[in-house]
Each structure stands twice: as structure tokens, then as C-alpha cells.
Short mmCIF file of C-alpha atoms in Angstrom, two decimals:
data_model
loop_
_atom_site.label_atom_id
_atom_site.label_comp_id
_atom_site.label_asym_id
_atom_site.label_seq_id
_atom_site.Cartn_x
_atom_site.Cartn_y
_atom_site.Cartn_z
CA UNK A 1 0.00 0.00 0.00
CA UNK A 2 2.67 2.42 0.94
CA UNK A 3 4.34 2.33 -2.39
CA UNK A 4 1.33 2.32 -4.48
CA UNK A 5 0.40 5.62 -2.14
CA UNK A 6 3.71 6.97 -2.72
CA UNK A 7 3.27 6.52 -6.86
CA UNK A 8 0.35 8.10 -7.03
CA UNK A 9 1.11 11.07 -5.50
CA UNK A 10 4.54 11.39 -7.75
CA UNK A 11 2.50 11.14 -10.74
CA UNK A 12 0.09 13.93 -9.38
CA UNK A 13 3.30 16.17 -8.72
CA UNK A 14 4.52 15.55 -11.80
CA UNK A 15 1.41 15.87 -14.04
CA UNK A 16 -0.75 18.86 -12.11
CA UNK A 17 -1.88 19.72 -15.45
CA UNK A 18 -3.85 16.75 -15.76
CA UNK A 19 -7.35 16.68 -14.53
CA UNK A 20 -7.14 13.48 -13.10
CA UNK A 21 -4.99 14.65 -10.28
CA UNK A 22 -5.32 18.08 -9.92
CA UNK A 23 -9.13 18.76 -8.88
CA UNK A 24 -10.86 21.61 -10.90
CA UNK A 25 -10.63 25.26 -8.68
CA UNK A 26 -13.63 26.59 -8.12
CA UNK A 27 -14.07 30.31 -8.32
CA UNK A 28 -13.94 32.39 -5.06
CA UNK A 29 -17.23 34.46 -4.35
CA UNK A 30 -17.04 37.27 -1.79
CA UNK A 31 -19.50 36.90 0.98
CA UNK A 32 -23.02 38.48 -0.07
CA UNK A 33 -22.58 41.69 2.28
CA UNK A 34 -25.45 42.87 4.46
CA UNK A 35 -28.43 44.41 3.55
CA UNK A 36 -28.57 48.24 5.56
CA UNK A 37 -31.61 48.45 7.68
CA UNK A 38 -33.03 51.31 7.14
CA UNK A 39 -33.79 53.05 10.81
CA UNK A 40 -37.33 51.97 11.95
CA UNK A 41 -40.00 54.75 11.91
CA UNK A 42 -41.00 55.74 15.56
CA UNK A 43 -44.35 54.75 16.07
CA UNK A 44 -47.59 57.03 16.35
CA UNK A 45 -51.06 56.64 16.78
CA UNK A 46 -53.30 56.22 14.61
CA UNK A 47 -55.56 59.65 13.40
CA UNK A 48 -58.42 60.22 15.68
CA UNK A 49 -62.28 60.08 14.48
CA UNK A 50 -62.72 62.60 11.55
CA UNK A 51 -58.83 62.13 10.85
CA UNK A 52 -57.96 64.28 13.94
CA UNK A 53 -54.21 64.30 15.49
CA UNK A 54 -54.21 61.50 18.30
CA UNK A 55 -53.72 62.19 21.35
CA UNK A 56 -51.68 60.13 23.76
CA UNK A 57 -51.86 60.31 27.73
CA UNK A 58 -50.36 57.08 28.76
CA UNK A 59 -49.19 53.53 28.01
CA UNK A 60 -50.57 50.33 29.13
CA UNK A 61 -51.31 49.15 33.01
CA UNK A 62 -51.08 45.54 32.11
CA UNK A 63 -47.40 45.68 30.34
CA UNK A 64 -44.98 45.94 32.73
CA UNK A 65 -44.32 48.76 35.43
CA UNK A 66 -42.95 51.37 32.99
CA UNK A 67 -43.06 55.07 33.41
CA UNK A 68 -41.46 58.12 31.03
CA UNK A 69 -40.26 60.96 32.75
CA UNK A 70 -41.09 63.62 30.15
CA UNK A 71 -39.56 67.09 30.70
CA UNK A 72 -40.50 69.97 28.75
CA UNK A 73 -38.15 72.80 27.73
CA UNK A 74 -39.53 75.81 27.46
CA UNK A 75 -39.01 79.32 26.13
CA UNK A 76 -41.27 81.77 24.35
CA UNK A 77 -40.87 83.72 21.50
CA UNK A 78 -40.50 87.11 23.34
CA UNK A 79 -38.39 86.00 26.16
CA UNK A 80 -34.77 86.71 24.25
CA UNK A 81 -34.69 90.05 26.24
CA UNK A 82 -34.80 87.76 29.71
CA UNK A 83 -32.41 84.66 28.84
CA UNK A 84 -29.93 88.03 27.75
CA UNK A 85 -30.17 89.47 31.26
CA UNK A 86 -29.11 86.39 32.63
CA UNK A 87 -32.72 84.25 33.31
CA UNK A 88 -31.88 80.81 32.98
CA UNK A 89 -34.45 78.71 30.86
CA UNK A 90 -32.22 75.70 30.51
CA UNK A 91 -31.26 72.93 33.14
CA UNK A 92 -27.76 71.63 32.51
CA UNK A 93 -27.87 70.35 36.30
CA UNK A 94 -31.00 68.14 35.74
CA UNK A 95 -29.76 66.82 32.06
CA UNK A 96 -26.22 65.97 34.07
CA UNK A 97 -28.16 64.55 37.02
CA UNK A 98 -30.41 62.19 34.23
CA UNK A 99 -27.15 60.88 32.33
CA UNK A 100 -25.79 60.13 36.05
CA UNK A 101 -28.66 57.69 36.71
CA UNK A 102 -28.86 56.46 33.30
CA UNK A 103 -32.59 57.57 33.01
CA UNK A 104 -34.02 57.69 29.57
CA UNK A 105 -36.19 60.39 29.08
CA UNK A 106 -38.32 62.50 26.56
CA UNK A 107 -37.90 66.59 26.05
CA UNK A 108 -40.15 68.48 24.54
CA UNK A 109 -38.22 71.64 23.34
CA UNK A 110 -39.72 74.80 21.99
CA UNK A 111 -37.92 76.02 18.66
CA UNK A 112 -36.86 79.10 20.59
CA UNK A 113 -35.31 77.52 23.36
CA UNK A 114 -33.13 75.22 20.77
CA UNK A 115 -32.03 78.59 19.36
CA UNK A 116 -31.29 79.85 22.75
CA UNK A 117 -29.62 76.88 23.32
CA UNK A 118 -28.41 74.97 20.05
CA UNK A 119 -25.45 72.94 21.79
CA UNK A 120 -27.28 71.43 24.34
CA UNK A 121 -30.03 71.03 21.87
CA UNK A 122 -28.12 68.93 19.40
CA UNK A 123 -26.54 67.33 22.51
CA UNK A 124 -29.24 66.05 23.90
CA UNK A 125 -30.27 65.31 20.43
CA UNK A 126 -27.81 63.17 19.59
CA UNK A 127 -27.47 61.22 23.11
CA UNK A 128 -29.13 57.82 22.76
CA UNK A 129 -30.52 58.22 26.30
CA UNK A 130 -32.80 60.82 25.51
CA UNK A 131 -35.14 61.74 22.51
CA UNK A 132 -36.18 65.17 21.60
CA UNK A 133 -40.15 66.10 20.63
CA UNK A 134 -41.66 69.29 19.37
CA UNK A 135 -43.17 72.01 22.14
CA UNK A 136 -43.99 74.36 19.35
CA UNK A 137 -41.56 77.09 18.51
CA UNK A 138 -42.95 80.43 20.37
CA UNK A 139 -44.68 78.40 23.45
CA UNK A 140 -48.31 80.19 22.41
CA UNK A 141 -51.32 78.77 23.67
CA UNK A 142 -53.30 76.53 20.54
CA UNK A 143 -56.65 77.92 22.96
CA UNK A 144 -57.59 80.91 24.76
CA UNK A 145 -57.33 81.49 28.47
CA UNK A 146 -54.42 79.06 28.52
CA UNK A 147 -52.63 79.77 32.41
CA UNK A 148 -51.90 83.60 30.83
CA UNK A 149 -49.75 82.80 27.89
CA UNK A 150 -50.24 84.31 24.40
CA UNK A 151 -52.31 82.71 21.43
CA UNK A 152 -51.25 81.67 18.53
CA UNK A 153 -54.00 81.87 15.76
CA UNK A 154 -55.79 78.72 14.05
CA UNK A 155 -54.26 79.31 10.63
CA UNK A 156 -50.92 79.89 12.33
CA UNK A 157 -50.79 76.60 14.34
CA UNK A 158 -49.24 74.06 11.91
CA UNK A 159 -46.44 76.53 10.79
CA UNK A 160 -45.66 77.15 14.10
CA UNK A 161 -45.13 73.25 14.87
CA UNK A 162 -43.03 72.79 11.85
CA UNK A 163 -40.49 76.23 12.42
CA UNK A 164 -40.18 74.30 15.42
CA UNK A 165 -38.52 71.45 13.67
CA UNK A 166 -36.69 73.65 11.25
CA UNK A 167 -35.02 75.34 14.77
CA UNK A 168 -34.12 71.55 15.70
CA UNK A 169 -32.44 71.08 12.32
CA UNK A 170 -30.50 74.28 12.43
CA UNK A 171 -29.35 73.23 15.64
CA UNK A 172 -28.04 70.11 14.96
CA UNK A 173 -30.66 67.69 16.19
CA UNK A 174 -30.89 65.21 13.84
CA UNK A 175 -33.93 62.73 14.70
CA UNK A 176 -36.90 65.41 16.39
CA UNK A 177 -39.63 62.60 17.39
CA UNK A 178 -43.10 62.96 15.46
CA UNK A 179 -44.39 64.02 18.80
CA UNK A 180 -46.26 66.92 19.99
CA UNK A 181 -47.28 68.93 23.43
CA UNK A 182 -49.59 71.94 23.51
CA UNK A 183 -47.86 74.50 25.43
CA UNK A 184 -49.64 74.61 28.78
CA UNK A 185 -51.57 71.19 27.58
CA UNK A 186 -53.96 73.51 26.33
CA UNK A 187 -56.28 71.98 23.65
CA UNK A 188 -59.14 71.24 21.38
CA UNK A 189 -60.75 70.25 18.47
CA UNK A 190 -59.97 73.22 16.05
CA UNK A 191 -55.96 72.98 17.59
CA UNK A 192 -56.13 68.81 17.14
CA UNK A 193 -57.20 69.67 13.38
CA UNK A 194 -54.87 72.31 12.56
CA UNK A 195 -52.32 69.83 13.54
CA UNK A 196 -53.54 66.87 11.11
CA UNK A 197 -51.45 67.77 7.90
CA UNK A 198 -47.99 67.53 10.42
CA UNK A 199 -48.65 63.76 11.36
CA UNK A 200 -47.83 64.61 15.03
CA UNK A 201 -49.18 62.59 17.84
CA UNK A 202 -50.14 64.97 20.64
CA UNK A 203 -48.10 63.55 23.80
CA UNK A 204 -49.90 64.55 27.14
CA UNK A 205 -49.77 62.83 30.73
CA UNK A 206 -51.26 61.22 33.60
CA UNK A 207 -48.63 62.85 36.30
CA UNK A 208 -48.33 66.42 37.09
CA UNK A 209 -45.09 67.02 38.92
CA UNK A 210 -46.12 70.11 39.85
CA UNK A 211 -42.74 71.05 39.80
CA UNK A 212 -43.48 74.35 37.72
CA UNK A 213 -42.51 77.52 40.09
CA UNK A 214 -42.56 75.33 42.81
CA UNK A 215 -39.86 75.84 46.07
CA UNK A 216 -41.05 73.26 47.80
CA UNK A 217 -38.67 69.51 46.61
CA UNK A 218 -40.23 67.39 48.67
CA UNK A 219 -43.87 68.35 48.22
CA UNK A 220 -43.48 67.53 44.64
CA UNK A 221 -41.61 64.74 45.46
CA UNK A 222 -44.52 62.92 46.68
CA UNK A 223 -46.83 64.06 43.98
CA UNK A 224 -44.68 61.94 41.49
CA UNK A 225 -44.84 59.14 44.15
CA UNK A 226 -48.55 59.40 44.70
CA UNK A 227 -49.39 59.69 41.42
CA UNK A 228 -46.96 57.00 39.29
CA UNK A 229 -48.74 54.26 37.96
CA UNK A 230 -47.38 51.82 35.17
CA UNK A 231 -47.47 52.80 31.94
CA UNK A 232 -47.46 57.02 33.34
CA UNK A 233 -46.42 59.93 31.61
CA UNK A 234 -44.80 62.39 34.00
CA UNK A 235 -44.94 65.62 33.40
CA UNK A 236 -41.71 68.27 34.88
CA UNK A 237 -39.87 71.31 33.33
CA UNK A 238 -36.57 71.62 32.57
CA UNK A 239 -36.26 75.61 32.93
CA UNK A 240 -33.78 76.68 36.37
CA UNK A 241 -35.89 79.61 36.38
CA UNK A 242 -39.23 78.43 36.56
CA UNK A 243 -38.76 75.10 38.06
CA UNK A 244 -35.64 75.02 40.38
CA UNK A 245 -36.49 72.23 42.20
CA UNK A 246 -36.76 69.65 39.51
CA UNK A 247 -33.44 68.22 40.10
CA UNK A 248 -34.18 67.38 43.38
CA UNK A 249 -36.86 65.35 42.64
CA UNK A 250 -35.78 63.29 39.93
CA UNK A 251 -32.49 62.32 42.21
CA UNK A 252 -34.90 61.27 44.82
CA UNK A 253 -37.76 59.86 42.70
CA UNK A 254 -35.63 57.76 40.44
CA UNK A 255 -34.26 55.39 43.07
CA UNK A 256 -37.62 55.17 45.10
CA UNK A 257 -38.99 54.18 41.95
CA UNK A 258 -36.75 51.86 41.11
CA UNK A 259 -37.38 50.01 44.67
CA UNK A 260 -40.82 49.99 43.70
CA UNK A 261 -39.71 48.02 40.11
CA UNK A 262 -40.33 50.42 38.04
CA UNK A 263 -38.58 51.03 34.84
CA UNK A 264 -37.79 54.18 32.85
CA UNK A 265 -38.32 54.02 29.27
CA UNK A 266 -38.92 56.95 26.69
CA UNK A 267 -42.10 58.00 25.55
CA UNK A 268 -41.66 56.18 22.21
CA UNK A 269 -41.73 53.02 23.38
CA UNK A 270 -44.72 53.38 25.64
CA UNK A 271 -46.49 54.19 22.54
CA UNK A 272 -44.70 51.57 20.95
CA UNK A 273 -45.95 49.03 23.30
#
């Protein structure tokens, strides 16, 4: 056997030509390379009756104890003259205190404040921990008698929405959500019309903080507490002027929360769920 083994393989040496010996190559084809995913769409509800913007208040009981702390940054159009004097509308303390506990969250900016503010606007923009949603771009109530601020008018409503997003884009945020709150929470059926063409869902709560001008930590504090239940939408500010105490609270709410088994999600995917 072992020269018969030994022949055969001289004559293969000898004649790699030949077909008999040599086995036939077979051509090399590059691994198929993967198909990009294009980024998924974040979801919405559907249109209300008549085809009015949806309105969202909370996610499911039933799905898990989840709860978004929602924050919303404001500014109106005609406060420039303030934030130049020195009034602080942003929070960098709270933002700093949320990326400490690793708590997702949802911000609803106003267009002015992300041109107040356009690098912490396209920071928090671009920080998978938090996602950004529209507040409107002056802050004007979409109804009269709205807690005192000015109205914006019916055929003014959708433009106002979407220079909000153009302010986001200018600033460097590159992924705005498709999600809307009425400045004071104010609205109704004309507003939730107006709104229809923009494909917004209107994003409201089940929690007030009751953080805004409030001096008082651990009175709001327990209001969260009370008032969390799973699947809530929280409602705070993230404006050092008009809501100091809002740091406070989330450093002490977060962990009690936690205890409880609670887990902080954005609003996207309480809508998603």
C-alpha cells in the first residue's frame, strides 16, 4: 500500500496539469454583504375620528411597570430680552443629574429655546438616552385662556409646529420625534385639526409634577410618588428659572422608583408598546 500511495502522489506532482490529479478550482465568491436596515419609523397613533391628530396620555397598566419621565423645555418667543439678562431657561444640572442615573427620558423643546440653546439642543439630540419632541416654537397657547400665555392663531398653528422642527435642524438635532405637546396642555378640536397635515401625535400625561414655580422639593416629590402608575407619563420642566427644584426630585424619585420596580423608558416606546 505504501508504495502504491507513494506513486500516485509522484504522478500527481509531476502531471498537475492533468485533470485526473489536480481537482478543478472553483471560483472564489465574496461573501453576499449585508443588507442596511433602514432606521425603523417611531411609532404614532393612529388619526383620531374625523382624521384628527391622536392624542396620547399614557401607556398600558397591564405591560410591565414602565413610566417616562417627560420634561418639557420651554421658552417663548418674546423671552430673548430675559435669557440676555441672565434668566436661565435651561437645566444643565438636571440633564447631568439624568445621564448620572442612566434615566431615559423624553424633552419636549420649543424652537426658541433650541435657538437659545443649540449645543445642548443637538446634545441632547444626539445622546441615545434621551429623545427630543416638538413644544412648538414660540410656546403660544393653541386655545384661549391658557394659564396667561399668548395665542397663537388657528391658521398659524401648523407653521408654528413645523419652524419648530426647522429650529431643531439648524441646531443640529438630527432625529426630532413625530411628537407633539400643547404648550400649557392647552387643547381642542380646532388645535387637534390644525395639527392633522404635520402627522404629530399629541403627547400629554397622567402625572403632574407640579414642579413648575414650585420651592417646595419634597412636596413635589410625593406628587410623582402618589401619582406613578405603570405605563405614566410624567410631566416636569426643565427651565432653572421656573422650576428650580426639579433636580431634586428626579435624584430622589428615580431610586424610590426603582425600589418599587419600576422602569424608565422613553415615551416612544410606551407608545410603541
Amino acid at each position: 500500500m505504501i508504495p502504491l500511495v507513494r506513486r500516485v502522489t509522484a504522478a500527481c506532482v509531476l502531471g498537475a496539469a492533468l485533470t485526473a490529479c489536480a481537482a478543478t478550482p472553483q471560483p472564489v465568491r465574496p461573501a453576499p454583504s449585508a443588507t442596511p436596515t433602514a432606521p425603523s419609523a417611531p411609532p404614532t397613533l393612529a388619526p383620531g375620528p374625523g382624521g384628527l391628530t391622536p392624542v396620547f396620555k399614557n401607556g398600558s397598566r397591564t405591560h410591565g411597570r414602565t413610566v417616562a419621565l417627560t420634561f418639557d423645555a420651554d421658552m417663548t418667543a418674546d423671552q430673548g430680552a430675559r435669557a440676555a439678562a441672565g434668566e436661565h431657561f435651561d437645566n444643565p444640572g438636571l440633564i447631568a443629574a439624568l445621564r448620572a442615573l442612566k434615566v431615559p427620558a423624553t424633552v419636549f423643546m420649543t424652537g426658541r429655546w433650541a435657538e437659545q440653546y443649540p449645543e445642548q439642543a443637538r446634545s441632547l439630540g444626539r445622546d441615545p438616552l434621551f429623545e427630543v419632541a416638538n413644544h412648538s416654537y414660540s410656546h403660544y397657547a393653541f386655545t384661549d385662556d391658557c394659564y396667561g400665555l399668548p395665542t397663537v392663531s388657528g391658521d398659524r398653528m401648523r407653521a408654528d409646529v413645523e419652524r419648530a422642527y426647522a429650529a431643531f435642524r439648524r441646531a443640529g438635532v438630527p432625529d426630532a420625534r413625530p411628537y407633539f405637546r400643547f404648550p400649557g396642555g392647552c387643547y381642542d378640536r380646532r388645535a387637534l385639526k390644525a395639527l392633522t397635515p404635520v402627522g404629530v401625535t399629541a403627547v400629554q400625561w397622567d402625572v403632574v409634577s407640579g414642579d413648575a414655580f414650585a420651592t417646595d422639593a419634597e412636596a413635589v416629590t410625593r406628587q410623582v410618588l402618589e401619582g406613578v402608575r405603570p405605563g405614566s407619563v410624567v410631566v416636569m420642566h426643565c427651565t432653572r428659572s421656573a422650576a428650580p427644584t426639579t433636580e431634586r426630585v428626579v435624584r430622589t424619585v428615580v431610586p424610590q422608583l426603582r425600589e418599587r420596580g419600576f422602569r424608565f423608558v422613553k415615551v416612544s416606546e410606551l407608545i410603541g408598546s
